[in-house]
GROMACS .gro file of C-alpha atoms in nm:
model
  342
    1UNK     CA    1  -7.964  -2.284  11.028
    2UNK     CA    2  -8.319  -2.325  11.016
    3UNK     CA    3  -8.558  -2.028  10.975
    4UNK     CA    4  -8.887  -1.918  11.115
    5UNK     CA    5  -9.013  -1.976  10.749
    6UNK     CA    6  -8.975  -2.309  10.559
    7UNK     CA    7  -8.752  -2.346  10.301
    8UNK     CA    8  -8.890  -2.241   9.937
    9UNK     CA    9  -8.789  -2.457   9.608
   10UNK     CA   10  -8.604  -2.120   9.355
   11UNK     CA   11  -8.898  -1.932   9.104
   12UNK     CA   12  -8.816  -1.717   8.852
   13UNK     CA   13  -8.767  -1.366   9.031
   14UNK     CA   14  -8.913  -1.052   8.874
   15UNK     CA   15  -8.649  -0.812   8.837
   16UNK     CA   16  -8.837  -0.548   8.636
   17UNK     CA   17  -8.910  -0.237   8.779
   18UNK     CA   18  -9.120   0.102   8.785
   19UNK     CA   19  -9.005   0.263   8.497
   20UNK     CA   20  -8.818   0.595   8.558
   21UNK     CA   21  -9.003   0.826   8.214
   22UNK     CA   22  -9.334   0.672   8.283
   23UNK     CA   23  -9.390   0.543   8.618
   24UNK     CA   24  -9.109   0.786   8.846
   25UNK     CA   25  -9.443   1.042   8.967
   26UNK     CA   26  -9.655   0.686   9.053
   27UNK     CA   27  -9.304   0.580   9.196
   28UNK     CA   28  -9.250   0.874   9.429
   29UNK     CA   29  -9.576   0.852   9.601
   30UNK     CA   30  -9.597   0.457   9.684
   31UNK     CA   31  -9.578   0.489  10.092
   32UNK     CA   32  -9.371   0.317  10.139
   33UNK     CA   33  -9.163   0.084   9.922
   34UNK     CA   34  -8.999  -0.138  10.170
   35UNK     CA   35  -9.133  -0.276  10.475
   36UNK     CA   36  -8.787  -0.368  10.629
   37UNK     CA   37  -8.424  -0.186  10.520
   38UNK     CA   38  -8.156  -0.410  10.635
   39UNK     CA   39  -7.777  -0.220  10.637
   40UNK     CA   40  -7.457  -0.485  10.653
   41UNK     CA   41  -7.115  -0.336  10.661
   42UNK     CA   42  -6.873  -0.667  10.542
   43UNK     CA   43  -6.598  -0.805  10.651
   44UNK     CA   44  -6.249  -0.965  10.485
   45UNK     CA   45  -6.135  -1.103  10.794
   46UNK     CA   46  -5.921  -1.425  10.780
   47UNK     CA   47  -5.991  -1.564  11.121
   48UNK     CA   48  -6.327  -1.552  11.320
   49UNK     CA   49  -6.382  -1.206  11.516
   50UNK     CA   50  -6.372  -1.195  11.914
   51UNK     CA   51  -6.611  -1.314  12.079
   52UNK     CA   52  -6.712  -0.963  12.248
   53UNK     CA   53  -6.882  -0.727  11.963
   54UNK     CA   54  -6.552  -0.517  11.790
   55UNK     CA   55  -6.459  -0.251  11.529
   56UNK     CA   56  -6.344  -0.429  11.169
   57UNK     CA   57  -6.599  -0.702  11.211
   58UNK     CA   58  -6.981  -0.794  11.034
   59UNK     CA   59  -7.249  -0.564  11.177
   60UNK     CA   60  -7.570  -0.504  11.032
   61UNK     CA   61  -7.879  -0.316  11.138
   62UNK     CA   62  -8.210  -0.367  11.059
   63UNK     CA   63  -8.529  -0.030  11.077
   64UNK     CA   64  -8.867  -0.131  11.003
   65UNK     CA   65  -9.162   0.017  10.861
   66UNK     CA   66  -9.531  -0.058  11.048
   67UNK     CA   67  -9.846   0.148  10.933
   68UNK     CA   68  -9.682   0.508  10.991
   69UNK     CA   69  -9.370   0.463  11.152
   70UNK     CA   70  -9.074   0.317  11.197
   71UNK     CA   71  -8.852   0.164  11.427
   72UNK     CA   72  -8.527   0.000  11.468
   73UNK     CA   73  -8.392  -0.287  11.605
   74UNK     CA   74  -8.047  -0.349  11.813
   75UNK     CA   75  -7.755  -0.365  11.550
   76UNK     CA   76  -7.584  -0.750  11.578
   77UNK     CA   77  -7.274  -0.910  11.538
   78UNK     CA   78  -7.120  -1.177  11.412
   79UNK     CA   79  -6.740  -1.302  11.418
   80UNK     CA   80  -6.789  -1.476  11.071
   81UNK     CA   81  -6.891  -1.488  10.756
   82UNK     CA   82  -7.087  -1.776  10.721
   83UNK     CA   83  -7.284  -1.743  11.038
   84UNK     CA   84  -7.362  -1.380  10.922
   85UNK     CA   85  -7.451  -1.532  10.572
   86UNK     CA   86  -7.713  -1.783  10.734
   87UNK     CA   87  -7.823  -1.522  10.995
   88UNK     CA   88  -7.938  -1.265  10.712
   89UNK     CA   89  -8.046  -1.554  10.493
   90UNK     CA   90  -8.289  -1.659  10.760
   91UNK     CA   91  -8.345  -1.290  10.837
   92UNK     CA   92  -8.429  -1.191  10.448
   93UNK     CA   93  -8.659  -1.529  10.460
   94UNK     CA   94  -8.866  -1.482  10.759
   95UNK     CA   95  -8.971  -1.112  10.643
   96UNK     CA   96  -9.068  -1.278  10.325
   97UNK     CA   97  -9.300  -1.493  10.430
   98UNK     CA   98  -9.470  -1.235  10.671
   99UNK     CA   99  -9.555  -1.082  10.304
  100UNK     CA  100  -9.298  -0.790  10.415
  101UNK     CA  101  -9.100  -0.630  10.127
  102UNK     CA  102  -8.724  -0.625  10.200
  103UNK     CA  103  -8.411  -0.381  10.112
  104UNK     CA  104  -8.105  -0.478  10.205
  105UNK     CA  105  -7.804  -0.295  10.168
  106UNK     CA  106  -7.440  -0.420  10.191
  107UNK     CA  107  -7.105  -0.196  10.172
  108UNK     CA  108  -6.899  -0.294   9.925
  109UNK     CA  109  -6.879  -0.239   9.546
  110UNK     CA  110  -7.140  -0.453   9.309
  111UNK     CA  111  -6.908  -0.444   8.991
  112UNK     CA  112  -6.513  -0.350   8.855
  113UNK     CA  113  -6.482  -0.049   8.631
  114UNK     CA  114  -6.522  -0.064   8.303
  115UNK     CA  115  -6.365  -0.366   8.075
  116UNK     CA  116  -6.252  -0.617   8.378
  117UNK     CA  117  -6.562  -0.859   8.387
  118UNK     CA  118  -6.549  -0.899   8.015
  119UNK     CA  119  -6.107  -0.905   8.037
  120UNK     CA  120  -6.145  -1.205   8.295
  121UNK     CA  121  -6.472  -1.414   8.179
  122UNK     CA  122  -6.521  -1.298   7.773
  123UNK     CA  123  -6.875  -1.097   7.920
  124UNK     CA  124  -6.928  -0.748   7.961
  125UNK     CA  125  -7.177  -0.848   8.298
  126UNK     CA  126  -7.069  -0.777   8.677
  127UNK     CA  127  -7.277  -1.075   8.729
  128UNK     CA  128  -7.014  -1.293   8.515
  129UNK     CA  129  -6.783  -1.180   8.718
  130UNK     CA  130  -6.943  -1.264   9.030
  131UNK     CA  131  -6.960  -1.625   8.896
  132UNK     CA  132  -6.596  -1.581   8.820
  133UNK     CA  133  -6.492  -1.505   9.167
  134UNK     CA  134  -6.745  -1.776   9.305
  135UNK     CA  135  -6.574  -2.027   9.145
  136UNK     CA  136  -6.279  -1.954   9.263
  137UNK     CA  137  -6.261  -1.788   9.576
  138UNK     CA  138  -6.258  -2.086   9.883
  139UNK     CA  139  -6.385  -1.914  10.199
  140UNK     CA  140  -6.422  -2.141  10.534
  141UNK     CA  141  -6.669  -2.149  10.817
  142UNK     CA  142  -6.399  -2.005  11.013
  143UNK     CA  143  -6.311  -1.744  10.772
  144UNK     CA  144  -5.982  -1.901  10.611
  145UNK     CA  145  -5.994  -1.789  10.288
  146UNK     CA  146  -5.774  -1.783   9.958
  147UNK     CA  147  -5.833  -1.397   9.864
  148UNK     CA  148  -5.486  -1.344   9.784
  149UNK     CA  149  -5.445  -1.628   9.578
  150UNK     CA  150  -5.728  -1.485   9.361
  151UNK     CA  151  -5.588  -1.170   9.336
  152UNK     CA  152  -5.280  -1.332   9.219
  153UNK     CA  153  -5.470  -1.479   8.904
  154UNK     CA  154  -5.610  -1.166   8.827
  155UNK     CA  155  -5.300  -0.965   8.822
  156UNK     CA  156  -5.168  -1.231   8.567
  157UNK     CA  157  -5.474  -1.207   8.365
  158UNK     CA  158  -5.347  -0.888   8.267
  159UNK     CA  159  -4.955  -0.853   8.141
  160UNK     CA  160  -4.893  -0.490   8.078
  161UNK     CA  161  -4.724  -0.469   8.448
  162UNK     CA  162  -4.715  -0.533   8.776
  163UNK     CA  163  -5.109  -0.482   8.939
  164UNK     CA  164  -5.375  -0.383   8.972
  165UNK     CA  165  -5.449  -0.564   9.248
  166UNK     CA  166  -5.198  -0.449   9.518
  167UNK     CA  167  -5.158  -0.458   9.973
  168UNK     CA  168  -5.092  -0.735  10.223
  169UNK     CA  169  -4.883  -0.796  10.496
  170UNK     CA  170  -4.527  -0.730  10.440
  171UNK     CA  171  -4.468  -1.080  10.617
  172UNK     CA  172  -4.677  -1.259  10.299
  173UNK     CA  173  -4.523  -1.377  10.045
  174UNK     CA  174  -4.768  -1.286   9.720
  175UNK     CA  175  -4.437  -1.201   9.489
  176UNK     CA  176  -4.705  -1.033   9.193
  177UNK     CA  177  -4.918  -0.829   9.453
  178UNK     CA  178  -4.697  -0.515   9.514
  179UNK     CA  179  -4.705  -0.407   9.899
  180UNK     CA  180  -4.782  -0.051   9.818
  181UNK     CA  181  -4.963   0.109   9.496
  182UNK     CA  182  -4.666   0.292   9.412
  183UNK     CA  183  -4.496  -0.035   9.323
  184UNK     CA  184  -4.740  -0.119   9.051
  185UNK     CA  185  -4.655  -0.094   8.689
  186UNK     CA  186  -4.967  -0.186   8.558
  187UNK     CA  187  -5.122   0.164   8.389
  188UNK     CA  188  -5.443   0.295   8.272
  189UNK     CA  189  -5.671   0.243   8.036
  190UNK     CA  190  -5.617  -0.163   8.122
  191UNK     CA  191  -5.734  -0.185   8.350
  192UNK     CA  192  -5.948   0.139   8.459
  193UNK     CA  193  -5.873   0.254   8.853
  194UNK     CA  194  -6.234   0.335   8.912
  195UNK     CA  195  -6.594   0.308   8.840
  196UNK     CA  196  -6.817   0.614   8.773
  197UNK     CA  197  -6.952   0.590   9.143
  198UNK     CA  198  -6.602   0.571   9.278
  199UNK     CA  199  -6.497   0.835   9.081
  200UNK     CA  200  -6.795   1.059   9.265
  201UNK     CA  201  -6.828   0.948   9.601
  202UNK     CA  202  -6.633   1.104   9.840
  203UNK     CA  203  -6.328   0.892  10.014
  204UNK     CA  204  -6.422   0.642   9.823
  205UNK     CA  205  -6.173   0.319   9.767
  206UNK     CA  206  -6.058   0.184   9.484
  207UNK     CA  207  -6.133  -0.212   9.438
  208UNK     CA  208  -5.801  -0.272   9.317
  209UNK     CA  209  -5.668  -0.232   9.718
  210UNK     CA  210  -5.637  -0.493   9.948
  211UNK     CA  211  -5.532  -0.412  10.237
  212UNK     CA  212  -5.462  -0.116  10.467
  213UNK     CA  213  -5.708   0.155  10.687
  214UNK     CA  214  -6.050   0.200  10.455
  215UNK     CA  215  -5.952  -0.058  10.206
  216UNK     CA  216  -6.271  -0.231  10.012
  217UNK     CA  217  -6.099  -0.492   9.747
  218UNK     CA  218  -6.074  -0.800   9.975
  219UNK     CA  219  -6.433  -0.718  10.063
  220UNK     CA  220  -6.522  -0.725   9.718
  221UNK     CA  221  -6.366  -1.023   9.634
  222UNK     CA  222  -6.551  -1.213   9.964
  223UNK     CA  223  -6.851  -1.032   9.918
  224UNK     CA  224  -6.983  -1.095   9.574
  225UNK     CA  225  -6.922  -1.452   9.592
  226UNK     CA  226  -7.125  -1.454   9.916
  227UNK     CA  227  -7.360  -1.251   9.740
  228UNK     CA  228  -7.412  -1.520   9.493
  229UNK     CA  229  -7.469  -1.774   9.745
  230UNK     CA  230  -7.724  -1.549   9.926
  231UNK     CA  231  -7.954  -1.462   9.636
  232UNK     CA  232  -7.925  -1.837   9.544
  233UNK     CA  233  -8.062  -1.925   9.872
  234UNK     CA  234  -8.358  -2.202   9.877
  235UNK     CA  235  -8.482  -1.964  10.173
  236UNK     CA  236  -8.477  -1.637   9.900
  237UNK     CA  237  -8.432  -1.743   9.572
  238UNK     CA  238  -8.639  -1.694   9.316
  239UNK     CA  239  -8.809  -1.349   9.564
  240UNK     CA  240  -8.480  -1.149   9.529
  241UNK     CA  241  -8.282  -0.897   9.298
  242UNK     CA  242  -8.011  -0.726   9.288
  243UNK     CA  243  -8.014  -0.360   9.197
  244UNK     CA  244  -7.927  -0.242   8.940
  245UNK     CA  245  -7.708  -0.546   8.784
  246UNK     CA  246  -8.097  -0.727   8.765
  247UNK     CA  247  -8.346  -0.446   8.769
  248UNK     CA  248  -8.189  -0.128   8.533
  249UNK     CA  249  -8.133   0.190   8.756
  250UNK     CA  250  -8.537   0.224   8.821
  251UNK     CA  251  -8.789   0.110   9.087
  252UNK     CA  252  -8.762  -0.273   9.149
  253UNK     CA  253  -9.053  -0.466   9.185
  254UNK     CA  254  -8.875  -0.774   9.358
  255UNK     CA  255  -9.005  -0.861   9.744
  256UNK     CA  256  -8.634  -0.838   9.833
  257UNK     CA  257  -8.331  -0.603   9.694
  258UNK     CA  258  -8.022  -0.640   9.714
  259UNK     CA  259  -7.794  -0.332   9.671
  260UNK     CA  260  -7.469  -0.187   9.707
  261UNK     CA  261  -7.472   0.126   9.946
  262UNK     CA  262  -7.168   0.348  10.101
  263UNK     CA  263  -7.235   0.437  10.520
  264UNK     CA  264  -6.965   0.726  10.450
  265UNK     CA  265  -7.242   0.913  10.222
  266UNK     CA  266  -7.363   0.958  10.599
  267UNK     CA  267  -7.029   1.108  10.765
  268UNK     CA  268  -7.117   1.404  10.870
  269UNK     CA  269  -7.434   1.269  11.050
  270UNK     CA  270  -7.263   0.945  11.225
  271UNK     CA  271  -7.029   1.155  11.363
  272UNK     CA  272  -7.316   1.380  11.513
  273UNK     CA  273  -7.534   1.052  11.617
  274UNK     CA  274  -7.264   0.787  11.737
  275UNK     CA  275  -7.301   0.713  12.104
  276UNK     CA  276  -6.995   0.734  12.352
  277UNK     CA  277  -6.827   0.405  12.331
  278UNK     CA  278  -7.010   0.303  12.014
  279UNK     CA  279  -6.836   0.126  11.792
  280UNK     CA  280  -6.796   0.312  11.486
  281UNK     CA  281  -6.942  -0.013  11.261
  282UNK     CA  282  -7.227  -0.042  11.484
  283UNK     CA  283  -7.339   0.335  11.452
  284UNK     CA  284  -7.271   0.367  11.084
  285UNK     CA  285  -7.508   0.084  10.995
  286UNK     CA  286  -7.768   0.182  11.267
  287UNK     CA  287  -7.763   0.551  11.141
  288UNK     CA  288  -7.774   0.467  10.762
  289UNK     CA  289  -8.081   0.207  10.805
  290UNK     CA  290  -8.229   0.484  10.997
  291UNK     CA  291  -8.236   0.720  10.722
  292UNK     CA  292  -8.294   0.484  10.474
  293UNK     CA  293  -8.651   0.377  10.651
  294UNK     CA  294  -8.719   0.759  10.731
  295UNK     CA  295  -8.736   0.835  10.368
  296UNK     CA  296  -8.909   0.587  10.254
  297UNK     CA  297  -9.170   0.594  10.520
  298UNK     CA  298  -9.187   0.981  10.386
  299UNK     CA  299  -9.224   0.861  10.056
  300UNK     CA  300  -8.936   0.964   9.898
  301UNK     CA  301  -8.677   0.650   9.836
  302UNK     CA  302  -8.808   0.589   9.478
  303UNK     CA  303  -8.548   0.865   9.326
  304UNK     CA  304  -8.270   0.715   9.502
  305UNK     CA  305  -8.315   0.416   9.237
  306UNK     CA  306  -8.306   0.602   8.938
  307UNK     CA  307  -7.938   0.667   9.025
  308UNK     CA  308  -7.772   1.027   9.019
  309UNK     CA  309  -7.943   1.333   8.792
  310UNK     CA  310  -7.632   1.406   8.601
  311UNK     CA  311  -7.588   1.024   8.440
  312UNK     CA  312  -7.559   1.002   8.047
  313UNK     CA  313  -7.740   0.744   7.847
  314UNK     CA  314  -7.383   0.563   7.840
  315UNK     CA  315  -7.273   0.583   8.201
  316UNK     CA  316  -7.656   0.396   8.268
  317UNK     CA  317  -7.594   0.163   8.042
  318UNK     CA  318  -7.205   0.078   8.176
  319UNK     CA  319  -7.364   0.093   8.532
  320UNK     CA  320  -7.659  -0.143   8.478
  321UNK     CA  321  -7.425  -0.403   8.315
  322UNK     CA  322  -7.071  -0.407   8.442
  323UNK     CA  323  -7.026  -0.151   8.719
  324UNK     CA  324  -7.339  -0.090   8.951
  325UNK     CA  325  -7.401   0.178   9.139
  326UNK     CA  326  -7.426   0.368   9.508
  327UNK     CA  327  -7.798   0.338   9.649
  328UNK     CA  328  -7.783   0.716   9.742
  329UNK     CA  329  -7.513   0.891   9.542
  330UNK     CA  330  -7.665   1.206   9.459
  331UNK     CA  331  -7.938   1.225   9.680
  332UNK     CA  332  -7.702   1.241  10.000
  333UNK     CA  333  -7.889   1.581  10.116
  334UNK     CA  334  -8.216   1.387  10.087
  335UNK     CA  335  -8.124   1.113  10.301
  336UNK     CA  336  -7.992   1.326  10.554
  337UNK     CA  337  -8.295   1.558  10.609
  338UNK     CA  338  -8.486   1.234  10.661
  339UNK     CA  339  -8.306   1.203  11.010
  340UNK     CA  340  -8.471   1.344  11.327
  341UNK     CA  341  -8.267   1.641  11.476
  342UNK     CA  342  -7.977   1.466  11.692
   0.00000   0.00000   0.00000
């Protein structure tokens, strides 16, 4: 797909950041950080989506950030992965090279708990593991993909029972993927059910399922190889990072970030805010870009980076490395009292 903006050969990105001890007051009052805040909400589908715009399929919404205000733009569609892959590319690209500063967020986990990147590739990193998956996972134009067939491996990777990974159709025939979680045999500590942001955000999914209403492991294991290929990008590389797997859980200075976020920190306000008739994808990545702009147009994103208050030296460290984290957790209350009154 060609882009507004020519293509760009890959430069070193700079992933440091503002420093949280000495740099979080400078931090706080840099109006604003982000020039454009892009929200995607994925998709695992195996065949391309309808033609008319529909519930379950790749949405993303884009609010921007000119002198002092924003404004947002129509959410869009699109019925497959790889035209929504080239769409953003060219998206993240042309803000670039109008010297804009981009965030965009996509919703589905960055990392595994604790112990599974280094138990599949011999590294402790989330990003080993997205090379992993990348090498590995075969996903189609047309969105024909082999998802399952990964899953099998990494359910054999581990022998202590039947699991983690676990939900498809009762029609496929994946004989080591159990149908339902109670099936599994495979217990804790190897491997772990959930990572420390998991383990605090509300309704939150565990990667290990597949399949079924509010499931997020088939988007993982789509997502992060598409990730790879999107940071990797002529059009981007070399200008992007993603938080906090490249930058530490502070301020990135990289013209475009990429980070894991969760719409349902939002709930209670996309239920107030959807239109009639809107598709519930479509309003929960219009609302959350929304807020996301609003806050940082106040001034007030920079916390969200540092990650949540209550984190020990050790949980920073685990989440910087192998797990990631929720661009939000713990500052929900702040992001909602960015929002205009309904």
């Amino acid at each position: 797909m060609q882009c507004k903006s020519e293509q760009l050969g890959p430069s070193e990105p700079d992933v440091t950041g503002i420093d949280e001890n000495t740099d979080r007051e400078d931090a706080a009052f840099r109006k604003p950080l982000f020039d454009t805040h892009i929200i995607v909400d994925w998709s695992a589908r195996g065949k391309p989506g309808p033609v008319k715009p529909t519930k379950d399929g790749i949405w993303w919404a884009v609010a921007c950030i000119d002198g002092a205000s924003s404004s947002e733009r129509a959410p869009e569609y699109a019925r497959t992965r790889d035209d929504a892959l080239q769409r953003l590319s060219c998206l993240i690209a042309d803000e670039l090279e109008e010297n804009r500063r981009v965030l965009v967020g996509f919703d589905f986990p960055f990392g595994y708990p604790r112990g599974v990147a280094e138990h599949l590739t011999g590294e402790a990193s989330a990003l080993a593991l997205w090379d992993w998956l990348a090498e590995r996972i075969k996903d189609e134009p047309d969105n024909k993909n082999n998802r399952f067939e990964v899953a099998t491996k990494i359910n054999e990777a581990y022998d202590s029972g039947l699991g983690p990974c676990w939900g498809h159709p009762r029609a496929w025939s994946f004989p080591i993927i159990p149908v339902k979680k109670s099936a599994r045999t495979v217990k804790e500590p190897q491997p772990r059910e959930r990572r420390i942001a998991d383990q605090r955000a509300d309704g939150a999914k565990t990667v290990w399922q597949l399949a079924y209403a509010g499931s997020v492991g088939s988007q993982v294991l789509l997502g992060l190889p598409a990730l790879k290929h999107l940071i990797e990008d002529l059009r981007v590389a070399g200008r992007t990072a993603v938080w906090p797997l490249q930058t530490g859980l502070q301020v990135p200075k990289a013209q475009a970030v990429i980070a894991e976020i969760y719409p349902s920190l939002l709930r209670t306000e996309i239920k107030k805010r959807k239109h009639k008739d809107e598709i519930q994808d479509c309003a929960q990545v219009r609302i959350n870009a929304e807020a996301f702009a609003r806050l940082d147009e106040a001034g007030n994103l920079a916390p969200l980076f540092f990650g949540a208050p209550q984190l020990t030296p050790d949980q920073r460290q685990l989440i910087e490395t192998e797990e990631a984290w929720i661009l939000g957790l713990g500052h929900e209350q702040a992001l909602m009292r960015a929002l205009p009154s309904p």
